[in-house]
Tab-separated table of C-alpha atoms in Angstrom:
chain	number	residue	atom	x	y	z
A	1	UNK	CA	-21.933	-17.119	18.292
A	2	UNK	CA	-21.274	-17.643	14.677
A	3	UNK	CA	-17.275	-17.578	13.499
A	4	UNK	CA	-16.298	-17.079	9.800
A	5	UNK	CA	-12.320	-18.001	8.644
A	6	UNK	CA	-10.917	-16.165	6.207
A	7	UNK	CA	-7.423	-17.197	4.597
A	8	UNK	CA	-4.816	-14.719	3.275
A	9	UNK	CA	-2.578	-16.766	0.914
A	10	UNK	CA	0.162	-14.653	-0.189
A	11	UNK	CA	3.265	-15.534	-2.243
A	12	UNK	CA	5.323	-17.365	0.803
A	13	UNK	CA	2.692	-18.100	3.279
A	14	UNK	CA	-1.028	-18.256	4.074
A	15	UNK	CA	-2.221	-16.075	7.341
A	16	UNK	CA	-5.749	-16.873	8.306
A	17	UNK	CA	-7.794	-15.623	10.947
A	18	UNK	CA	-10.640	-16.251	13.074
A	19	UNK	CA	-13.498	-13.664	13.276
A	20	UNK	CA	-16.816	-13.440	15.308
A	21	UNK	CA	-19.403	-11.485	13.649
A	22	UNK	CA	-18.832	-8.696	14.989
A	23	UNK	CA	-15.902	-8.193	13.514
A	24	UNK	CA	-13.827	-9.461	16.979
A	25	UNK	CA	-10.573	-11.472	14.985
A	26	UNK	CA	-9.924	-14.177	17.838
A	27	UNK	CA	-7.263	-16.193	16.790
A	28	UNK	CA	-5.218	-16.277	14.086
A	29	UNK	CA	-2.778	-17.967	12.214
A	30	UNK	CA	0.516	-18.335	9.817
A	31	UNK	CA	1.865	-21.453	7.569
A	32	UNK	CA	4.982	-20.690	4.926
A	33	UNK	CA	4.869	-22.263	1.977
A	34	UNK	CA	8.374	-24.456	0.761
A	35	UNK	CA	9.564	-23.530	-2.656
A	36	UNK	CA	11.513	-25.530	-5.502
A	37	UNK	CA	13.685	-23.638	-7.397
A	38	UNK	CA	14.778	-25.245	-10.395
A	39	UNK	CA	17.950	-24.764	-12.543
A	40	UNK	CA	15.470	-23.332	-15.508
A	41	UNK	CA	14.263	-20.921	-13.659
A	42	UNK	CA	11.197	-22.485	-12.671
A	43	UNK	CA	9.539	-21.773	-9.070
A	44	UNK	CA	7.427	-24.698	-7.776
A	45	UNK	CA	5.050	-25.515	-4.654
A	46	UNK	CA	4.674	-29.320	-4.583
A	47	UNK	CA	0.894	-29.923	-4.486
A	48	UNK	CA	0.425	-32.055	-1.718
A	49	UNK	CA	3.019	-29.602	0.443
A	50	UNK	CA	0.962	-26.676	-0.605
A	51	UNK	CA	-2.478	-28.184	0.852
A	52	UNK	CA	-0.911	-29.240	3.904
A	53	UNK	CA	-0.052	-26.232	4.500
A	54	UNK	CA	-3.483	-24.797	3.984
A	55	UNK	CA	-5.690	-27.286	5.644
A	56	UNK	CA	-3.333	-27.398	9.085
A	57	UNK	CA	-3.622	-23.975	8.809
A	58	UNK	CA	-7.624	-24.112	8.219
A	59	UNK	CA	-7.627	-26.590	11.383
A	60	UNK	CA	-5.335	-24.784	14.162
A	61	UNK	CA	-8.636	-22.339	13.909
A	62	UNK	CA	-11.374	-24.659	13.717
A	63	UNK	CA	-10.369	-26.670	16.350
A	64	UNK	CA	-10.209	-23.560	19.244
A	65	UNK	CA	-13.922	-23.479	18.380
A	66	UNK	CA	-14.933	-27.239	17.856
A	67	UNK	CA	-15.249	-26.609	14.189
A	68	UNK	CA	-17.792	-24.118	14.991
A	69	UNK	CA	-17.705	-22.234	12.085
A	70	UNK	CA	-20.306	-20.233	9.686
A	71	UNK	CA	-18.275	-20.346	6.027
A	72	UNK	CA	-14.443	-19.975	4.895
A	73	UNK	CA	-13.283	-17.944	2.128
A	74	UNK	CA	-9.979	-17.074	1.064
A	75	UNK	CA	-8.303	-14.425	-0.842
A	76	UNK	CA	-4.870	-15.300	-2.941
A	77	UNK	CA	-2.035	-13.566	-4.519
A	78	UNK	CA	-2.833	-15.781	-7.159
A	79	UNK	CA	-1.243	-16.923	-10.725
A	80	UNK	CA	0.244	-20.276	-9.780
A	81	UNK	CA	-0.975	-22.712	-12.337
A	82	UNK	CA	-1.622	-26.599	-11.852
A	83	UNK	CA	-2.697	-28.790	-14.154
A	84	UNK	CA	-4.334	-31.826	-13.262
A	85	UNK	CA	-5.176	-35.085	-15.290
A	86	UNK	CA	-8.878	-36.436	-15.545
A	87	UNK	CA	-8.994	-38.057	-12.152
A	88	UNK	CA	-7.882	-34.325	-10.368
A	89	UNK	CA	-4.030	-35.749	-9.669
A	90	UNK	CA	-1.512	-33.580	-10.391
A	91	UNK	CA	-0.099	-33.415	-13.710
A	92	UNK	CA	2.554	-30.582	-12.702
A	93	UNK	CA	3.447	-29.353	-9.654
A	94	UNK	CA	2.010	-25.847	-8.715
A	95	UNK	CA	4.131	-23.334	-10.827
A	96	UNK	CA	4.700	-19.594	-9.014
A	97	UNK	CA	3.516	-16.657	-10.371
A	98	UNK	CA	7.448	-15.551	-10.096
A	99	UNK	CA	8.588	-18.704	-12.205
A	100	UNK	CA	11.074	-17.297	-14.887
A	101	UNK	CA	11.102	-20.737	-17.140
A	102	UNK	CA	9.395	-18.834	-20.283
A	103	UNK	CA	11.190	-17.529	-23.324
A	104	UNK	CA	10.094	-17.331	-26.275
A	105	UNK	CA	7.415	-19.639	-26.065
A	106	UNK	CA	4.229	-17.136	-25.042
A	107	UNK	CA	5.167	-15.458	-28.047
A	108	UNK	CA	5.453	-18.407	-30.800
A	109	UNK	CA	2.353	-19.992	-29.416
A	110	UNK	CA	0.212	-16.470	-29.454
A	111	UNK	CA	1.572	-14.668	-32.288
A	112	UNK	CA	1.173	-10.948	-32.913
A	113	UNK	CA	-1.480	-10.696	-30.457
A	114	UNK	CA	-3.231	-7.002	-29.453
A	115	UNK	CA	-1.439	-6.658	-26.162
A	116	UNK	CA	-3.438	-3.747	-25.870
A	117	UNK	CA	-6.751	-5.132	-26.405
A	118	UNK	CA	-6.195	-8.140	-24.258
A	119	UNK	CA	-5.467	-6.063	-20.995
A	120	UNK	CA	-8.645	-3.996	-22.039
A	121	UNK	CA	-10.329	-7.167	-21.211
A	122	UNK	CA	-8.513	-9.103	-18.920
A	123	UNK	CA	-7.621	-5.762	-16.517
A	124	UNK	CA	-4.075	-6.683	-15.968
A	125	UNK	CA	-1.258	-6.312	-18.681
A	126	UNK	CA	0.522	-9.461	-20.463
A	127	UNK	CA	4.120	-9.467	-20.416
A	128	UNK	CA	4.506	-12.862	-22.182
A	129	UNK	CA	7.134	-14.468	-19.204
A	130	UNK	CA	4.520	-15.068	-16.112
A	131	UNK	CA	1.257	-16.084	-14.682
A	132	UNK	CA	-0.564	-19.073	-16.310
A	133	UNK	CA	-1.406	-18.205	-19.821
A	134	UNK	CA	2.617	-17.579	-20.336
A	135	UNK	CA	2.897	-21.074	-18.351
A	136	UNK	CA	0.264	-22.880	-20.725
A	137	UNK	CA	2.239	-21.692	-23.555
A	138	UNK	CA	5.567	-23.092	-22.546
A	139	UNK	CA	3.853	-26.288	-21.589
A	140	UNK	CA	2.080	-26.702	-25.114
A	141	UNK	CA	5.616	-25.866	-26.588
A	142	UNK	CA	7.734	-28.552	-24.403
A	143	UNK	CA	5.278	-30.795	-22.894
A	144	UNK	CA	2.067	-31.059	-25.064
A	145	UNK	CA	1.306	-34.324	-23.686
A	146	UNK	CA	0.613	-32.425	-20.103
A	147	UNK	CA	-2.001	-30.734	-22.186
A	148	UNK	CA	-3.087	-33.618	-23.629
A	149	UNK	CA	-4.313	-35.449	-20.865
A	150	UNK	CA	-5.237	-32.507	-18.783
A	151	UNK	CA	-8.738	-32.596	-17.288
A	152	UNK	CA	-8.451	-29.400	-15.419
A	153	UNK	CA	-6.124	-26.229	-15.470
A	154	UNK	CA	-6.810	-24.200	-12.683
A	155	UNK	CA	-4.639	-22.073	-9.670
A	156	UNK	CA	-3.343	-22.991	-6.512
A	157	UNK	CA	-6.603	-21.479	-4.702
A	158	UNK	CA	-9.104	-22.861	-7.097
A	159	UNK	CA	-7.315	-26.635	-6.317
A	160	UNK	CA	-7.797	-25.860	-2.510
A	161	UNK	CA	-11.150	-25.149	-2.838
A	162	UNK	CA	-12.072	-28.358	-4.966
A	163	UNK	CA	-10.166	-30.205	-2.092
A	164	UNK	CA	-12.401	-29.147	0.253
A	165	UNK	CA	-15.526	-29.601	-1.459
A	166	UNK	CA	-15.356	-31.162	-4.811
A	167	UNK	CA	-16.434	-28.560	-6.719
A	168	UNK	CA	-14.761	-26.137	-9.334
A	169	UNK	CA	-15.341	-22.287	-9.560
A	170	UNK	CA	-13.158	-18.860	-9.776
A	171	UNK	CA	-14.049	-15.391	-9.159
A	172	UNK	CA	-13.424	-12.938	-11.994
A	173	UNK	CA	-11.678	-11.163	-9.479
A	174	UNK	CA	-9.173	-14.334	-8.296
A	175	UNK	CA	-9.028	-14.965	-11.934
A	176	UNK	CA	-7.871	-11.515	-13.286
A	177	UNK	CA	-3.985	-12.878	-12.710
A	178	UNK	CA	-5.376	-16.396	-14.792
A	179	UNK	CA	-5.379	-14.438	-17.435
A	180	UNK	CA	-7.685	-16.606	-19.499
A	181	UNK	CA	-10.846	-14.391	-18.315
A	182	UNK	CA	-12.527	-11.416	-19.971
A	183	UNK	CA	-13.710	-9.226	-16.507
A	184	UNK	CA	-16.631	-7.672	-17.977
A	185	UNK	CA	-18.340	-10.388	-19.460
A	186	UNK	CA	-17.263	-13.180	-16.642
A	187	UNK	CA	-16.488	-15.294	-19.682
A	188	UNK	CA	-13.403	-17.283	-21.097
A	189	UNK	CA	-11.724	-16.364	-23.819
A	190	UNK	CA	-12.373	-18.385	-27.140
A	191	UNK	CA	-9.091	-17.212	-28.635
A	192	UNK	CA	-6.693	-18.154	-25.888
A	193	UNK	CA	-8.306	-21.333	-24.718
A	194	UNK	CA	-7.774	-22.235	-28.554
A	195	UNK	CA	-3.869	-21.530	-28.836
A	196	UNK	CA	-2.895	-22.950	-25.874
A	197	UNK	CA	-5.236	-26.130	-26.724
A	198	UNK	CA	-7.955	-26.328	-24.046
A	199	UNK	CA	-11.754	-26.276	-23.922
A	200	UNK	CA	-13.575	-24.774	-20.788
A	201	UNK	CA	-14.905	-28.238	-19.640
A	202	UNK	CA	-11.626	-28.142	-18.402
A	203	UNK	CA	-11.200	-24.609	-16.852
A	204	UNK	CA	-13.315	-23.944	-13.328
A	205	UNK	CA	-16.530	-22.390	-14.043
A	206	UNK	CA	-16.903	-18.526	-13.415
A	207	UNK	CA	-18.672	-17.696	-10.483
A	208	UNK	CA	-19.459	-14.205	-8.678
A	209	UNK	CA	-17.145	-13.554	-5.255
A	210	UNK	CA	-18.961	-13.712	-2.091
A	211	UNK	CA	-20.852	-16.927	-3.724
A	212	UNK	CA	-21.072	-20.145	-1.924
A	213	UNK	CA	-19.094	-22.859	-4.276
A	214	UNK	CA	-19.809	-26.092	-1.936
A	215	UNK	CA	-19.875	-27.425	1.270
A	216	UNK	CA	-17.031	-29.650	3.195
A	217	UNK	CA	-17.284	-32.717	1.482
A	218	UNK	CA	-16.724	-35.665	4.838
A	219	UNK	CA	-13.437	-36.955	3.818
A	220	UNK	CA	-12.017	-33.239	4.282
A	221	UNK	CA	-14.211	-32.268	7.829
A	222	UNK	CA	-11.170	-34.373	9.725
A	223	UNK	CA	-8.374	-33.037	7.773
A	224	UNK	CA	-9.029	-29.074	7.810
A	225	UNK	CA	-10.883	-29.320	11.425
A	226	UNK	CA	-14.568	-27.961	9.801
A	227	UNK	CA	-17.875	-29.893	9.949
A	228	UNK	CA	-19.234	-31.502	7.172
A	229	UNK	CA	-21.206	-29.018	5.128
A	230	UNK	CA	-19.767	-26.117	6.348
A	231	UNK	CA	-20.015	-23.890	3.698
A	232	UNK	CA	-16.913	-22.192	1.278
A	233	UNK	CA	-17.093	-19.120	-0.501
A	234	UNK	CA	-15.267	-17.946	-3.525
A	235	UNK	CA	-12.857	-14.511	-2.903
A	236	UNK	CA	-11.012	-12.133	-4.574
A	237	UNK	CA	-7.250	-11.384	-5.063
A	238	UNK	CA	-5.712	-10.069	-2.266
A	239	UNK	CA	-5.536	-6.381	-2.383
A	240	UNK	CA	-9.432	-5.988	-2.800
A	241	UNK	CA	-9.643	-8.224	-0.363
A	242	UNK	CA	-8.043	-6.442	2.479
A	243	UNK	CA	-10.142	-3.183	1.232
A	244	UNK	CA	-12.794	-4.943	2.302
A	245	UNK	CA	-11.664	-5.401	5.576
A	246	UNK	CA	-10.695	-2.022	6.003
A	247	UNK	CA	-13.884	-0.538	4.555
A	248	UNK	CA	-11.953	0.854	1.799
A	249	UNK	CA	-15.080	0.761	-0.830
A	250	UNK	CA	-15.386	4.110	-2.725
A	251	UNK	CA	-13.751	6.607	-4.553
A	252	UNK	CA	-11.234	9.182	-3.046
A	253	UNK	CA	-10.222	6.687	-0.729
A	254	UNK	CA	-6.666	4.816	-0.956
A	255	UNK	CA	-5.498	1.394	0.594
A	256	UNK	CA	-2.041	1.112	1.243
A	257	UNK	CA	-0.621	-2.416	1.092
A	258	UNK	CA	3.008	-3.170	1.991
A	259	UNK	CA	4.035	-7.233	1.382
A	260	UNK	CA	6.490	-8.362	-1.567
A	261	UNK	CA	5.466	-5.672	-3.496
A	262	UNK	CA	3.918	-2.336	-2.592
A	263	UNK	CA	0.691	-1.439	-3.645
A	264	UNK	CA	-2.012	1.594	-3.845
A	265	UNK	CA	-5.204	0.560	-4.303
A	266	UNK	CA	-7.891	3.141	-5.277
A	267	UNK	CA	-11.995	1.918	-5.836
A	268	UNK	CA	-12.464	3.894	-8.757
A	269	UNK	CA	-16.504	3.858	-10.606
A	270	UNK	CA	-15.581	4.423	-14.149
A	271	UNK	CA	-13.396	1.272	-15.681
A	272	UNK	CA	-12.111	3.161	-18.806
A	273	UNK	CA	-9.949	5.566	-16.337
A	274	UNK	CA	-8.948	3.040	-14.532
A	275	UNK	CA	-7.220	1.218	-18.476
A	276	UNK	CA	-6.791	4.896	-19.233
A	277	UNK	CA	-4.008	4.906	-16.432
A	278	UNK	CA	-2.801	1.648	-17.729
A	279	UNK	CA	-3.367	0.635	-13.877
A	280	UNK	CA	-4.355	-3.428	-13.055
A	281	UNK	CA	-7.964	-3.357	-12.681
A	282	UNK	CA	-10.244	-5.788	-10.524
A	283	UNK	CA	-14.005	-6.021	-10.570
A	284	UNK	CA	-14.309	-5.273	-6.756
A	285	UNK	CA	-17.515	-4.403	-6.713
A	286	UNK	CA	-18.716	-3.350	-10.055
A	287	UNK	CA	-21.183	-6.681	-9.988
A	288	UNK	CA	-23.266	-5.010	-7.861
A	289	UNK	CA	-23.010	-1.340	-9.581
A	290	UNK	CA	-20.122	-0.558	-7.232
A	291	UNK	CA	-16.492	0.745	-7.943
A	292	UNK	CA	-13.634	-1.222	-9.419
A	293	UNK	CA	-10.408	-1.758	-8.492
A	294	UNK	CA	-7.364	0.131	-9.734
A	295	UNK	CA	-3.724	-1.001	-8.576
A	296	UNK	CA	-0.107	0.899	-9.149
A	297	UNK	CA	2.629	-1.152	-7.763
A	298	UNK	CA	6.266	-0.681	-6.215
A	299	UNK	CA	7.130	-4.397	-7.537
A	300	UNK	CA	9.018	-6.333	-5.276
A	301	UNK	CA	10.237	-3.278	-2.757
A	302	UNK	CA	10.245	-5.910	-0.187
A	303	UNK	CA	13.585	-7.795	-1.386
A	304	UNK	CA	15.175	-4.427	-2.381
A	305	UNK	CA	15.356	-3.255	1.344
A	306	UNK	CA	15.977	-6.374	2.773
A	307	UNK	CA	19.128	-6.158	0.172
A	308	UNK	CA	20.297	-2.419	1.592
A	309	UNK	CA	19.509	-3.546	5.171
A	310	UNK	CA	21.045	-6.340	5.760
A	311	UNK	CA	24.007	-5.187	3.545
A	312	UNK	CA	24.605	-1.805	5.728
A	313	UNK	CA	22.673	-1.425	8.648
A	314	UNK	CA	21.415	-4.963	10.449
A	315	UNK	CA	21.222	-8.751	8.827
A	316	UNK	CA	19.749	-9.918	12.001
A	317	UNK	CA	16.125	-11.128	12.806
A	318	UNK	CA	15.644	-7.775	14.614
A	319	UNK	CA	16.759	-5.758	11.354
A	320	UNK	CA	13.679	-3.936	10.513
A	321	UNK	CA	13.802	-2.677	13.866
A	322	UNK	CA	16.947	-1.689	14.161
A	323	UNK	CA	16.552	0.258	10.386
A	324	UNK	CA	13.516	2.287	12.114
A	325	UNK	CA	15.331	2.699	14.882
A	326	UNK	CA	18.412	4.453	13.492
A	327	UNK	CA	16.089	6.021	11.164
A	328	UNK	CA	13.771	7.800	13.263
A	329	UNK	CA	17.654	9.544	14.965
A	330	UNK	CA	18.595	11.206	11.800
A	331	UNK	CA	17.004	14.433	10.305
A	332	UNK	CA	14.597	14.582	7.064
A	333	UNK	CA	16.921	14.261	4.157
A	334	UNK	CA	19.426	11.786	5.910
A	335	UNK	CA	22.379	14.138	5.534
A	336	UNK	CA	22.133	14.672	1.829
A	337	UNK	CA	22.433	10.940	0.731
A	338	UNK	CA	19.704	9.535	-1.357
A	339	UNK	CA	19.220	5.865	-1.957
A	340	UNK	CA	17.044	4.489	-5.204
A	341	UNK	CA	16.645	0.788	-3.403
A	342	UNK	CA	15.811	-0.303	-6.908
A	343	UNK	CA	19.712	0.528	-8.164
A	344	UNK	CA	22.616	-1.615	-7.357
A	345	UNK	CA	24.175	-0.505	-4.122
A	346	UNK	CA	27.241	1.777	-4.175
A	347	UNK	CA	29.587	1.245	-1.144
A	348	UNK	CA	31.775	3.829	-1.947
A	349	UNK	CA	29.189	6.338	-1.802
A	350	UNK	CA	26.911	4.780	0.867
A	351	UNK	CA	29.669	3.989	3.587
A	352	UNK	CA	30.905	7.567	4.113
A	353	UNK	CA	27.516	8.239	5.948
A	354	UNK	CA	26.125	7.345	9.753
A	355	UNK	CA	24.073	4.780	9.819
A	356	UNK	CA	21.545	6.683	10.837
A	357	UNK	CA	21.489	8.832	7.590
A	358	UNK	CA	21.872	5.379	6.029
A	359	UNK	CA	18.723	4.209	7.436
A	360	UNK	CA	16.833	7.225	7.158
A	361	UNK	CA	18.063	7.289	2.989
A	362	UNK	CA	16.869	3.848	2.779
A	363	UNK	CA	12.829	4.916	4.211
A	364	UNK	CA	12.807	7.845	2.703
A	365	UNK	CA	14.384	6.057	-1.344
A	366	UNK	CA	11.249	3.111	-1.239
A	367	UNK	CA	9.146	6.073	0.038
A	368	UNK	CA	9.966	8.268	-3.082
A	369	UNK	CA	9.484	5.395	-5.314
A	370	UNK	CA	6.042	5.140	-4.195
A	371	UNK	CA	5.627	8.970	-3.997
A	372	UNK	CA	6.349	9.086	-7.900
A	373	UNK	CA	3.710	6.414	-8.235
A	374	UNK	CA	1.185	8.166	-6.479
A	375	UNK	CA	2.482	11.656	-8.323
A	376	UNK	CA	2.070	10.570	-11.487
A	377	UNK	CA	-1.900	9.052	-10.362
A	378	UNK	CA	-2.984	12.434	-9.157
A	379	UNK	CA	-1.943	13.528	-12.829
A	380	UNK	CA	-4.266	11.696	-14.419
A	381	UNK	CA	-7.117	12.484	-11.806
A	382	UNK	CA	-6.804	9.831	-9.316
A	383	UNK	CA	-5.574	10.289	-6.242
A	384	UNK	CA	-6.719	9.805	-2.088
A	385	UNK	CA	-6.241	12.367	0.748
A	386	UNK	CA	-6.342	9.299	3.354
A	387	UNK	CA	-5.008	5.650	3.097
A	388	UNK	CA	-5.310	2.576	5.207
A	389	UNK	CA	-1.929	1.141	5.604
A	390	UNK	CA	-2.062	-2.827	5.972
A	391	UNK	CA	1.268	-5.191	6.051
A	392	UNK	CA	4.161	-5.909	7.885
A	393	UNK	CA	5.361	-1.983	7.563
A	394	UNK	CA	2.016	-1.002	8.819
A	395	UNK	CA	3.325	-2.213	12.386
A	396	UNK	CA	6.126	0.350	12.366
A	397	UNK	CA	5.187	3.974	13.298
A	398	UNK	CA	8.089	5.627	11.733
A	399	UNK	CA	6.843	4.101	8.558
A	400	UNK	CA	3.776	5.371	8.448
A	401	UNK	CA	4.934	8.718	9.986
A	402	UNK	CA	7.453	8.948	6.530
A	403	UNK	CA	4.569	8.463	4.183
A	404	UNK	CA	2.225	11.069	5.581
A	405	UNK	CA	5.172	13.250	5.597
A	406	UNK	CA	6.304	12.592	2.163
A	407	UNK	CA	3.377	12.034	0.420
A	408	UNK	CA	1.144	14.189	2.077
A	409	UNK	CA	-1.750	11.691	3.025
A	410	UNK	CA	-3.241	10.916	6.207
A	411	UNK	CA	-2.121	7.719	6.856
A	412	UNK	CA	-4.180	4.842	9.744
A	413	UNK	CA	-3.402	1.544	9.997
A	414	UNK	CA	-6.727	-0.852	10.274
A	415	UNK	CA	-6.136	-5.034	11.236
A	416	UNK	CA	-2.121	-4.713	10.193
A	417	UNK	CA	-0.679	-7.685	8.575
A	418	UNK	CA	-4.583	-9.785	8.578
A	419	UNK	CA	-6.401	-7.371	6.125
A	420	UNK	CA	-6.720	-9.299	3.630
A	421	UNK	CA	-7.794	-12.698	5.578
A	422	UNK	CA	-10.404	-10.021	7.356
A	423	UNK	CA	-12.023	-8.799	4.115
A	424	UNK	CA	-11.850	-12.921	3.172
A	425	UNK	CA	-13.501	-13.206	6.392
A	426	UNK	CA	-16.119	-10.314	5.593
A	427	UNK	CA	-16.958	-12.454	2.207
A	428	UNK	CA	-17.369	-15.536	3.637
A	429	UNK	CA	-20.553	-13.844	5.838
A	430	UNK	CA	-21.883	-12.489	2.671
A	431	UNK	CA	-21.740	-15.966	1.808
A	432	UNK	CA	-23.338	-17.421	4.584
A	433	UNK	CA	-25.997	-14.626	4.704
A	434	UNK	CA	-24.427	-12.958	7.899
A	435	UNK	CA	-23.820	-9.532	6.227
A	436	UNK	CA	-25.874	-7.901	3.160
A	437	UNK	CA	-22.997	-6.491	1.451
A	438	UNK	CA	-19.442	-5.243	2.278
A	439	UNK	CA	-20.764	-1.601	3.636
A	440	UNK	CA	-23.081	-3.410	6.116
A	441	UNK	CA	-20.241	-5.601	7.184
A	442	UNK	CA	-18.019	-2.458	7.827
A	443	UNK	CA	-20.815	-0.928	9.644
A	444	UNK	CA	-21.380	-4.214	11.716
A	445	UNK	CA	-17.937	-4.623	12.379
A	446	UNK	CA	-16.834	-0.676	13.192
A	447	UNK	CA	-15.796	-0.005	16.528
A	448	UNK	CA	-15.296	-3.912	17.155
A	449	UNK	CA	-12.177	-4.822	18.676
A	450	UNK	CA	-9.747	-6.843	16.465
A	451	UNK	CA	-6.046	-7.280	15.453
């Protein structure tokens, strides 16, 4: 029986799984990642932490099998920058996508850049404070010697993968949050490796997701549990990853993922309605004459509940619970309060309700926000009459009961939480030349009994 491991690295943890196949997930696993926050602002993963991490994770799974394993490939909530020196040590530590250390330095370094034109090629919108080409531009403006004896500037993913195998390579997919990559043409941009004072020798070579990068170089086969040579594949970012695993691959179909941030994710054939909708756009599977990817966010929802939760209804471990719980007592409407989690909390208003209707108010607010979302989508001619719902929420029924209910789409949950290490999973049997493509994976993997 062949196994394939696909890896889930999100903002605060990796999940992995193990996967037969036939689509059976086995086993799978969970490491959390240990921030630094600085007084600046800045957000860092040590590098040697942050592969730790990673590779115990890799190994809890490869050794219940013996290291048995077809391929790896992991998907990333990407945009942490490293930059190493010539040998491949660390120059900086891994810098978070959510690092808040830029201020005016993205914009001295590029200018009066075409904002506009630059998401038309990179698919994602700059905003001059995050992800690495804002990071490259503080670095040139406060430590240019970082740049000057850089011999590779890369993310946190693309450094994983060269530990395991000793080779460099990125998806244009992974690389979309880079932000140094024009999507159509797979190619670096001349203009922005030149500001920010780099050639490509020292950027990881652009490579098509689903394609093997290397093998597991010996050193490595003890520390991450595989056998030598066991091939690793290059993914995607993370929400076209786990529409892979759900067999979320064509238009009029919606994925539904619920982590930090909230986010609808619609395959969608023609690109220009996709930048039409100002939406972030991924290649998905437009390589291969396929649909891209379109994303609309609820940013950071996550935090904003946690903030009304445990402020009103439950701080405890079991507070998610208990919010569904009380939730699911009160009727539609919660007694006439209404909750925006995205404003600042207002006691005096808030406390003169049950906490039932308190609960309920707080669903049915982040629901609204991502009604509006979805609202304003169908107004511009995209929109799904089903979703796959995938994350943490996706394990709560009265969750997905509120957003059929409220947003008037069928709503089934497909592998939970592990849908994005699943559609990893489903690219790392591309890679090894277990499945054609993704629909043949689906179709292999379809009534097979998972997480």
């Amino acid at each position: 029986m062949s196994y394939l491991i696909g890896l889930d690295m999100g903002t605060s943890s990796v999940k992995a799984i193990l996967m037969t196949e036939s689509g059976v997930v086995e086993k799978s696993e969970h490491g959390a990642f240990t921030y630094h926050r600085l007084d600046n602002g800045g957000v860092e993963i040590e590098a040697n932490d942050f592969a730790k991490v990673c590779l115990g994770t890799i190994k809890k799974l490869a050794d219940s099998v013996n290291g048995d394993v077809a391929a790896l490939c992991a998907s990333s909530a990407s945009g942490n920058l490293i930059v190493l020196d010539k040998e491949n040590n660390p120059l900086t530590a891994i810098i978070g996508w959510q690092d808040k250390r830029v201020g005016n330095e993205a914009k001295d370094v590029l200018g009066n850049i075409d904002t506009e034109a630059l998401y038309r090629q990179i698919g994602w919108p700059f905003g001059f404070k995050a992800f690495p080409l804002a990071q490259m531009c503080y670095i040139k403006k406060n430590n240019p010697e970082i740049i000057k004896n850089c011999g590779m500037v890369c993310m946190s993913t693309e450094y994983l993968y060269w530990l395991l195998t000793g080779k460099w390579g990125i998806s244009t997919s992974a690389g979309t949050p880079f932000f140094f990559i024009d999507q159509q043409s797979g190619k670096y941009i001349d203009f922005l490796m030149e500001v920010v004072g780099i050639t490509e020798d020292k950027l990881p070579p652009v490579m098509n997701a689903g394609e093997i990068l290397g093998r597991v170089k010996g050193d490595m086969a003890a520390k991450c549990g595989l056998k030598e040579g066991t091939p690793i594949v290059l993914g995607t970012f993370d929400h076209p990853s786990a529409a892979r695993g759900v067999g979320i691959l064509k238009e009029g179909q919606m994925l539904l993922s619920c982590g930090t941030s909230w986010v609808a994710f619609f395959p969608i054939q023609d690109r220009n309605k996709i930048a039409d909708a100002h939406m972030l756009i991924d290649p998905f599977l437009s390589p291969n004459g396929g649909c891209w990817g379109s994303m609309t966010s609820v940013a950071s929802i996550s935090e904003r509940i946690w903030l009304y939760v445990s402020r009103y209804v439950d701080s405890s471990e079991k507070a998610f619970s208990a919010l569904s719980a009380l939730a699911s007592k009160a009727d539609a409407g919660a007694g006439g309060l209404r909750i925006n989690p995205k404003d600042e909390p207002d006691d005096e208003k808030i406390l003169s309700y049950s906490k039932e209707n308190i609960a309920r108010a707080i669903m049915e607010g982040t629901v609204n926000l991502l009604k509006d979302r979805l609202d304003t989508l169908s107004q511009k001619g995209i929109s799904a009459k089903s979703a796959v719902m995938v994350g943490g929420p996706s394990e709560d029924p009265f969750w997905i009961e509120l957003i059929s209910k409220m947003c008037s789409v069928e709503v089934k949950v497909i592998h939970g939480k592990f849908a994005g290490a699943v559609g990893a999973a489903v690219l790392a049997g591309i890679g090894a030349g277990i499945y054609k493509d993704e629909e043949d994976a689906i179709k292999i993997m379809r009534g097979a009994e998972n997480v």
